[in-house]
């Protein structure tokens, strides 16, 4: 008997979810029913997090309660800081993020309490503290001291404050907020599915998030935003170049890459085949950053690659494509881009963990054996 194999689980509907809906036909993405573009235009990341966890937008009292909670849970636990300090400066920052979540779990008094209330508390704490992990790691790699969080700043402002040690301009804060909202959730992607698989074994929330971070690290998933910047670097970034010249060089580079059958990160998607719903909103944020920093040549590289890929293969950019250069312009090192994705996706992962727990079935597919026939010693 030959079993039907769904390689990469492509096309397999594994379960229901009420967290988000990806519709490739209409290129739309809804978080709890709301189009992500509307959320990105109007809401803070904190409000979007509450929507993902609770299923509804918060009342003003609920929002205030969460803002107070979030602001009081931002500081890096000294045990986490010590664990980070044990990690070499040349390890990947995703290893730091993964280790930090694991250490937080090992020290958490509610680690083994999987009641909905305890799970939500742990999710909110992770949301609040993860920026400190990213910011501290970015700073230590530059030989800089930790910057303490500030309670008078919102999530995005404080994230940038802790990273760069100065208040970010409004334009930058807004582009950062938009990126967090767009990265927050995307149904059964590889890392979310990983979190659900781990949860399905009844393991704890921090184990599920740690595993999800491992899945996110790969360049076919979250690591693509870094890889986009490596592509730009490989082509060569020269702020003095004109936009047109940069575009022409990028086009030539892409033609060569495709002739060599290279996969170019930041393009293509398993679900969207005619455009990623999040790209136009993220592209607007990138445009704002390009204008703010006066770096038209980066847009030249961006446009050149996109048009050459479109002409040659009709493959369109995904969210990582505009997100990579946006984070670059803000001043983050390239390797920090995927940890920024973690900070955002903690919301979606933990919403899915709660959903999985509420209606659990162990996730355990079958395999079709194709090894040697039975044999004996
Ligand atoms: N660059 C060049 N070719 C690409 C491509 C890319 N980024 N993405 C897809 N293709 C091509 C493949 O080479 C393949 O061509 P072929 O049929 O001639 O062999 C075809 O398109 C189908 O690609 P495949 O990888 O099988 O589709 P998938 O549904 O499994 O892939 C991704 C989805 C995301 C894994 C894939 O598009 C990819 O690797 N993209 C780059 C990584 C990335 O940006 N990831 C972030 C996703 S949000």
Coordinates of C-alpha atoms and ligand atoms in Angstrom, one line a residue:
X1 CA 0.0 0.0 0.0
X2 CA 1.4 3.4 -0.9
X3 CA 0.4 6.1 1.6
X4 CA -0.3 9.6 0.4
X5 CA 2.6 11.8 1.7
X6 CA 2.1 15.5 2.4
X7 CA 5.7 16.6 2.2
X8 CA 6.2 19.5 4.6
X9 CA 2.6 19.0 5.6
X10 CA 1.8 21.2 2.6
X11 CA -2.0 21.5 2.3
X12 CA -2.7 19.7 5.5
X13 CA -5.3 21.3 7.8
X14 CA -4.1 20.3 11.2
X15 CA -6.7 21.9 13.5
X16 CA -9.1 24.8 14.0
X17 CA -7.8 28.1 15.2
X18 CA -9.6 31.3 16.2
X19 CA -6.5 33.3 16.6
X20 CA -5.9 34.4 13.0
X21 CA -7.0 33.7 9.5
X22 CA -4.7 33.8 6.5
X23 CA -6.6 34.0 3.3
X24 CA -4.3 33.6 0.3
X25 CA -7.1 34.2 -2.2
X26 CA -7.8 37.7 -0.9
X27 CA -4.2 38.2 0.4
X28 CA -5.7 39.0 3.8
X29 CA -4.7 38.4 7.3
X30 CA -7.1 38.8 10.2
X31 CA -6.2 38.7 13.9
X32 CA -9.3 37.6 15.8
X33 CA -11.3 38.9 12.8
X34 CA -9.6 42.3 12.4
X35 CA -7.6 43.0 9.3
X36 CA -4.0 43.4 10.3
X37 CA -3.6 46.6 8.3
X38 CA -6.3 48.3 10.4
X39 CA -4.7 47.1 13.6
X40 CA -1.3 48.4 12.5
X41 CA -2.8 51.8 11.5
X42 CA -4.6 52.4 14.8
X43 CA -3.5 50.4 17.7
X44 CA -0.5 50.0 20.0
X45 CA 1.3 46.7 20.1
X46 CA 0.2 46.3 23.7
X47 CA -3.5 46.5 22.5
X48 CA -2.9 44.0 19.7
X49 CA -1.3 41.6 22.2
X50 CA -4.4 41.8 24.4
X51 CA -6.6 41.2 21.4
X52 CA -4.6 38.0 20.4
X53 CA -4.7 36.6 24.0
X54 CA -8.2 37.6 24.9
X55 CA -10.0 37.4 21.6
X56 CA -11.5 40.9 22.0
X57 CA -10.1 44.4 22.1
X58 CA -9.5 45.5 25.7
X59 CA -11.7 48.0 27.5
X60 CA -9.8 51.0 28.7
X61 CA -9.6 49.6 32.2
X62 CA -8.2 46.3 30.9
X63 CA -5.7 48.1 28.8
X64 CA -4.5 50.3 31.7
X65 CA -4.2 47.2 33.9
X66 CA -2.0 45.5 31.3
X67 CA 0.1 48.6 30.7
X68 CA 0.8 48.9 34.4
X69 CA 1.7 45.2 34.5
X70 CA 3.9 45.3 31.4
X71 CA 5.8 48.4 32.6
X72 CA 6.5 46.8 36.0
X73 CA 7.9 43.5 34.4
X74 CA 10.4 44.9 32.0
X75 CA 13.6 44.6 34.0
X76 CA 16.0 41.8 33.2
X77 CA 16.1 39.2 36.0
X78 CA 19.7 39.0 37.3
X79 CA 19.7 35.2 36.8
X80 CA 18.8 35.7 33.1
X81 CA 21.5 38.4 32.8
X82 CA 24.1 36.0 34.3
X83 CA 23.0 33.3 31.9
X84 CA 23.4 35.6 28.9
X85 CA 26.8 36.7 30.2
X86 CA 27.9 33.0 30.0
X87 CA 27.2 32.9 26.3
X88 CA 29.9 33.9 23.8
X89 CA 29.6 37.2 22.0
X90 CA 29.9 35.4 18.7
X91 CA 27.0 33.0 19.2
X92 CA 23.9 33.8 17.3
X93 CA 21.5 36.2 19.2
X94 CA 18.7 33.6 18.6
X95 CA 20.7 31.3 20.9
X96 CA 20.6 34.0 23.5
X97 CA 16.9 34.5 23.1
X98 CA 16.3 30.7 23.3
X99 CA 18.5 30.4 26.4
X100 CA 16.9 33.4 28.1
X101 CA 13.4 31.9 27.8
X102 CA 14.6 28.6 29.0
X103 CA 16.2 30.2 32.1
X104 CA 13.1 32.2 32.8
X105 CA 11.0 29.0 32.7
X106 CA 13.4 27.1 34.9
X107 CA 13.1 29.8 37.5
X108 CA 9.4 30.5 37.2
X109 CA 7.3 29.6 40.3
X110 CA 4.3 28.9 38.0
X111 CA 6.3 26.9 35.5
X112 CA 4.3 23.7 35.9
X113 CA 0.9 25.5 36.5
X114 CA -0.9 25.3 33.2
X115 CA -4.2 26.9 34.3
X116 CA -5.4 29.6 31.9
X117 CA -4.7 32.3 34.5
X118 CA -1.1 31.1 35.1
X119 CA -0.4 30.7 31.4
X120 CA -1.7 34.2 30.6
X121 CA 0.5 35.7 33.4
X122 CA 3.6 33.9 32.0
X123 CA 2.8 35.1 28.5
X124 CA 2.4 38.7 29.7
X125 CA 5.7 38.4 31.6
X126 CA 7.5 37.1 28.6
X127 CA 6.1 39.8 26.5
X128 CA 7.2 42.5 29.0
X129 CA 10.7 41.2 29.6
X130 CA 11.9 39.9 26.2
X131 CA 12.8 43.4 24.9
X132 CA 15.3 43.7 27.7
X133 CA 16.9 40.4 26.5
X134 CA 17.3 41.7 23.0
X135 CA 18.4 45.1 24.0
X136 CA 21.0 43.8 26.5
X137 CA 22.3 41.3 24.0
X138 CA 22.6 44.0 21.3
X139 CA 24.5 46.3 23.7
X140 CA 26.9 43.7 25.1
X141 CA 27.9 42.8 21.6
X142 CA 28.9 46.4 21.1
X143 CA 30.8 46.6 24.5
X144 CA 28.1 48.7 26.0
X145 CA 26.4 48.6 29.4
X146 CA 22.8 47.5 30.1
X147 CA 20.3 50.4 30.0
X148 CA 17.5 50.1 32.5
X149 CA 13.9 50.2 31.2
X150 CA 11.8 53.4 31.7
X151 CA 8.3 53.3 33.0
X152 CA 7.3 56.5 31.2
X153 CA 7.7 55.0 27.7
X154 CA 5.4 52.7 25.8
X155 CA 6.6 49.2 24.7
X156 CA 8.1 50.4 21.4
X157 CA 9.7 53.5 22.8
X158 CA 11.2 51.6 25.7
X159 CA 12.5 48.8 23.5
X160 CA 14.4 51.3 21.4
X161 CA 15.5 53.2 24.5
X162 CA 16.9 50.1 26.1
X163 CA 18.7 49.1 22.9
X164 CA 20.2 52.5 21.9
X165 CA 20.3 54.4 25.2
X166 CA 18.5 57.4 23.7
X167 CA 14.9 58.3 23.0
X168 CA 13.9 57.3 19.4
X169 CA 12.2 59.8 17.2
X170 CA 8.5 59.4 16.7
X171 CA 8.9 58.2 13.1
X172 CA 11.2 55.4 14.1
X173 CA 9.0 54.4 17.0
X174 CA 6.0 54.1 14.7
X175 CA 7.8 52.0 12.1
X176 CA 9.0 49.7 14.9
X177 CA 5.5 49.4 16.4
X178 CA 4.1 48.5 12.9
X179 CA 6.7 45.8 12.5
X180 CA 5.8 44.3 15.9
X181 CA 2.0 44.3 15.0
X182 CA 2.7 42.6 11.6
X183 CA 5.1 40.0 13.0
X184 CA 2.8 39.1 15.9
X185 CA 0.8 36.3 14.5
X186 CA 0.4 34.2 11.3
X187 CA -1.6 31.0 12.0
X188 CA 0.1 27.6 11.7
X189 CA 3.6 28.7 10.6
X190 CA 6.5 26.5 11.5
X191 CA 7.3 28.0 14.9
X192 CA 3.7 28.3 16.0
X193 CA 3.1 24.7 15.0
X194 CA 6.2 23.8 16.9
X195 CA 4.8 25.5 20.0
X196 CA 1.6 23.7 19.6
X197 CA 3.3 20.3 19.2
X198 CA 5.3 20.9 22.4
X199 CA 2.1 22.1 24.2
X200 CA 0.2 19.0 23.0
X201 CA 2.5 16.8 25.1
X202 CA 1.4 18.8 28.1
X203 CA 4.8 20.4 28.5
X204 CA 5.1 23.8 30.0
X205 CA 4.7 27.2 28.2
X206 CA 8.4 28.1 28.4
X207 CA 9.4 24.8 26.8
X208 CA 6.9 25.4 24.0
X209 CA 8.2 29.0 23.4
X210 CA 11.9 27.8 23.6
X211 CA 11.2 25.2 20.9
X212 CA 9.4 27.8 18.8
X213 CA 12.4 30.0 19.0
X214 CA 14.5 27.2 17.6
X215 CA 12.1 26.8 14.7
X216 CA 12.0 30.5 14.0
X217 CA 15.8 30.7 13.8
X218 CA 16.0 29.0 10.4
X219 CA 16.4 31.0 7.2
X220 CA 13.3 29.4 5.7
X221 CA 11.3 31.0 8.5
X222 CA 12.2 34.0 10.7
X223 CA 15.9 34.0 9.8
X224 CA 14.9 35.3 6.4
X225 CA 14.8 38.9 7.6
X226 CA 18.5 38.7 8.5
X227 CA 19.2 36.8 5.2
X228 CA 17.6 39.7 3.3
X229 CA 20.2 42.1 4.8
X230 CA 23.0 39.7 4.0
X231 CA 21.8 39.8 0.4
X232 CA 21.9 43.6 0.4
X233 CA 25.4 43.4 2.0
X234 CA 26.6 40.9 -0.6
X235 CA 25.4 43.2 -3.4
X236 CA 27.1 46.1 -1.6
X237 CA 25.5 49.0 0.3
X238 CA 26.9 52.4 -0.6
X239 CA 24.9 55.3 0.8
X240 CA 26.5 57.7 -1.7
X241 CA 25.1 55.7 -4.7
X242 CA 22.0 56.9 -6.6
X243 CA 18.8 54.9 -6.3
X244 CA 18.9 54.1 -10.0
X245 CA 22.5 52.8 -10.0
X246 CA 21.7 50.7 -6.9
X247 CA 18.6 49.3 -8.6
X248 CA 20.6 48.3 -11.7
X249 CA 23.3 46.5 -9.6
X250 CA 20.6 44.7 -7.6
X251 CA 18.8 43.6 -10.8
X252 CA 22.0 42.2 -12.3
X253 CA 22.8 40.4 -9.0
X254 CA 19.4 38.8 -8.9
X255 CA 19.6 37.6 -12.5
X256 CA 22.9 36.0 -11.7
X257 CA 21.6 34.5 -8.5
X258 CA 18.6 33.0 -10.3
X259 CA 20.8 31.7 -13.1
X260 CA 22.8 29.9 -10.4
X261 CA 19.5 28.5 -9.0
X262 CA 20.0 30.3 -5.7
X263 CA 17.1 30.7 -3.3
X264 CA 16.9 34.4 -2.4
X265 CA 15.5 35.0 1.1
X266 CA 12.6 37.3 1.6
X267 CA 10.8 36.1 -1.4
X268 CA 8.1 33.4 -1.7
X269 CA 5.7 32.0 0.8
X270 CA 4.2 28.6 1.5
X271 CA 0.6 30.0 1.8
X272 CA 0.6 33.3 -0.1
X273 CA 1.2 32.8 -3.8
X274 CA 0.1 36.1 -5.1
X275 CA 1.5 38.5 -2.4
X276 CA 2.0 38.6 1.3
X277 CA -0.8 40.5 2.9
X278 CA 1.6 42.2 5.3
X279 CA 4.1 43.5 2.8
X280 CA 2.3 46.8 1.7
X281 CA 2.0 48.0 5.3
X282 CA 5.6 47.1 6.2
X283 CA 6.8 48.6 2.9
X284 CA 5.1 51.9 4.0
X285 CA 7.1 51.7 7.3
X286 CA 10.3 51.1 5.3
X287 CA 9.5 54.0 3.0
X288 CA 9.1 56.2 6.0
X289 CA 12.5 55.1 7.4
X290 CA 14.2 55.5 4.0
X291 CA 12.9 59.1 3.9
X292 CA 13.7 59.8 7.5
X293 CA 17.3 58.6 7.2
X294 CA 17.7 59.9 3.6
X295 CA 18.8 56.5 2.2
X296 CA 17.2 56.3 -1.2
X297 CA 19.9 53.9 -2.4
X298 CA 18.6 51.2 -0.1
X299 CA 15.2 51.5 -1.9
X300 CA 17.1 51.2 -5.2
X301 CA 18.5 47.8 -4.0
X302 CA 15.0 46.8 -2.8
X303 CA 13.2 47.7 -6.0
X304 CA 15.9 46.2 -8.2
X305 CA 15.7 42.8 -6.5
X306 CA 11.9 42.8 -6.3
X307 CA 11.4 43.7 -10.0
X308 CA 14.1 41.2 -11.2
X309 CA 12.5 38.4 -9.2
X310 CA 9.1 39.3 -10.4
X311 CA 10.1 39.4 -14.0
X312 CA 12.1 36.1 -13.9
X313 CA 9.9 34.0 -11.6
X314 CA 6.8 35.9 -10.6
X315 CA 7.7 35.3 -6.9
X316 CA 6.7 38.1 -4.6
X317 CA 8.3 39.5 -1.4
X318 CA 7.3 38.3 2.0
X319 CA 7.2 40.3 5.2
X320 CA 10.9 39.7 5.9
X321 CA 11.8 41.6 2.8
X322 CA 10.8 45.1 3.9
X323 CA 11.4 44.3 7.6
X324 CA 15.1 43.5 7.2
X325 CA 16.2 46.9 5.8
X326 CA 13.8 48.7 8.2
X327 CA 15.6 47.3 11.2
X328 CA 18.9 48.0 9.5
X329 CA 18.1 51.6 9.2
X330 CA 17.0 51.8 12.8
X331 CA 20.5 50.7 13.8
X332 CA 20.0 47.1 14.8
X333 CA 22.8 44.7 13.9
X334 CA 21.6 42.2 11.2
X335 CA 21.8 39.2 13.6
X336 CA 19.4 41.0 16.0
X337 CA 16.5 41.0 13.4
X338 CA 15.1 37.6 14.2
X339 CA 15.2 38.1 17.9
X340 CA 13.0 41.2 17.2
X341 CA 10.6 38.8 15.5
X342 CA 10.6 36.7 18.7
X343 CA 9.6 39.7 20.7
X344 CA 6.6 40.2 18.4
X345 CA 5.7 36.5 17.9
X346 CA 5.6 35.7 21.7
X347 CA 2.1 37.1 21.5
X348 CA 0.9 34.7 18.7
X349 CA 2.7 31.7 20.1
X350 CA 1.3 32.1 23.6
X351 CA -2.2 32.7 22.2
X352 CA -1.9 29.4 20.3
X353 CA -0.5 27.6 23.3
X354 CA -3.6 28.6 25.2
X355 CA -5.8 27.5 22.4
X356 CA -4.0 24.1 22.1
X357 CA -4.3 23.5 25.8
X358 CA -7.9 24.4 25.9
X359 CA -8.8 21.7 23.4
X360 CA -5.8 19.4 23.3
X361 CA -4.9 16.3 21.3
X362 CA -1.4 15.0 21.2
X363 CA 0.1 15.9 17.8
X364 CA 1.7 12.8 16.4
X365 CA 1.5 12.1 12.7
X366 CA 2.4 8.8 11.0
X367 CA 5.3 8.1 8.7
X368 CA 5.6 5.8 5.7
X369 CA 8.6 3.5 6.3
X370 CA 11.0 3.2 3.4
X371 CA 14.0 1.6 5.1
X372 CA 15.3 -1.9 4.6
X373 CA 12.8 -4.8 4.8
X374 CA 12.8 -6.8 8.1
X375 CA 16.2 -8.5 8.5
X376 CA 17.9 -10.4 11.3
X377 CA 21.3 -10.4 13.0
Ligands
LIG1 N1 14.1 32.3 -4.4 C1 14.2 31.6 -5.5 N2 13.3 30.7 -5.9 C2 12.3 30.5 -5.0 C3 12.1 31.2 -3.9 C4 13.1 32.1 -3.5 N3 12.9 32.8 -2.4 N4 11.0 30.8 -3.3 C5 10.5 29.8 -4.0 N5 11.3 29.6 -5.1 C6 11.1 28.7 -6.2 C7 11.7 27.3 -5.8 O1 13.0 27.3 -6.2 C8 10.8 26.4 -6.5 O2 11.1 26.4 -7.9 P1 11.2 25.1 -8.7 O3 9.8 24.6 -8.7 O4 11.7 25.5 -10.0 O5 12.1 24.1 -8.0 C9 9.4 27.0 -6.4 O6 9.7 28.4 -6.3 C10 8.6 26.5 -5.2 O7 9.4 26.8 -4.0 P2 9.3 25.9 -2.7 O8 10.5 26.2 -1.9 O9 9.1 24.4 -3.1 O10 7.9 26.4 -2.1 P3 7.5 26.3 -0.7 O11 6.1 26.6 -0.6 O12 8.0 25.1 0.0 O13 8.4 27.5 -0.1 C11 9.3 29.1 1.2 C12 8.0 28.5 0.7 C13 9.0 30.3 2.0 C14 10.1 28.1 2.0 C15 10.2 29.5 0.0 O14 9.5 30.5 -0.8 C16 11.5 30.1 0.4 O15 12.5 29.3 0.7 N6 11.7 31.4 0.5 C17 12.9 32.0 1.0 C18 12.9 32.0 2.5 C19 12.0 33.1 3.1 O16 12.0 34.2 2.7 N7 11.3 32.7 4.1 C20 10.4 33.5 4.8 C21 9.0 33.1 4.7 S1 7.8 34.2 5.4

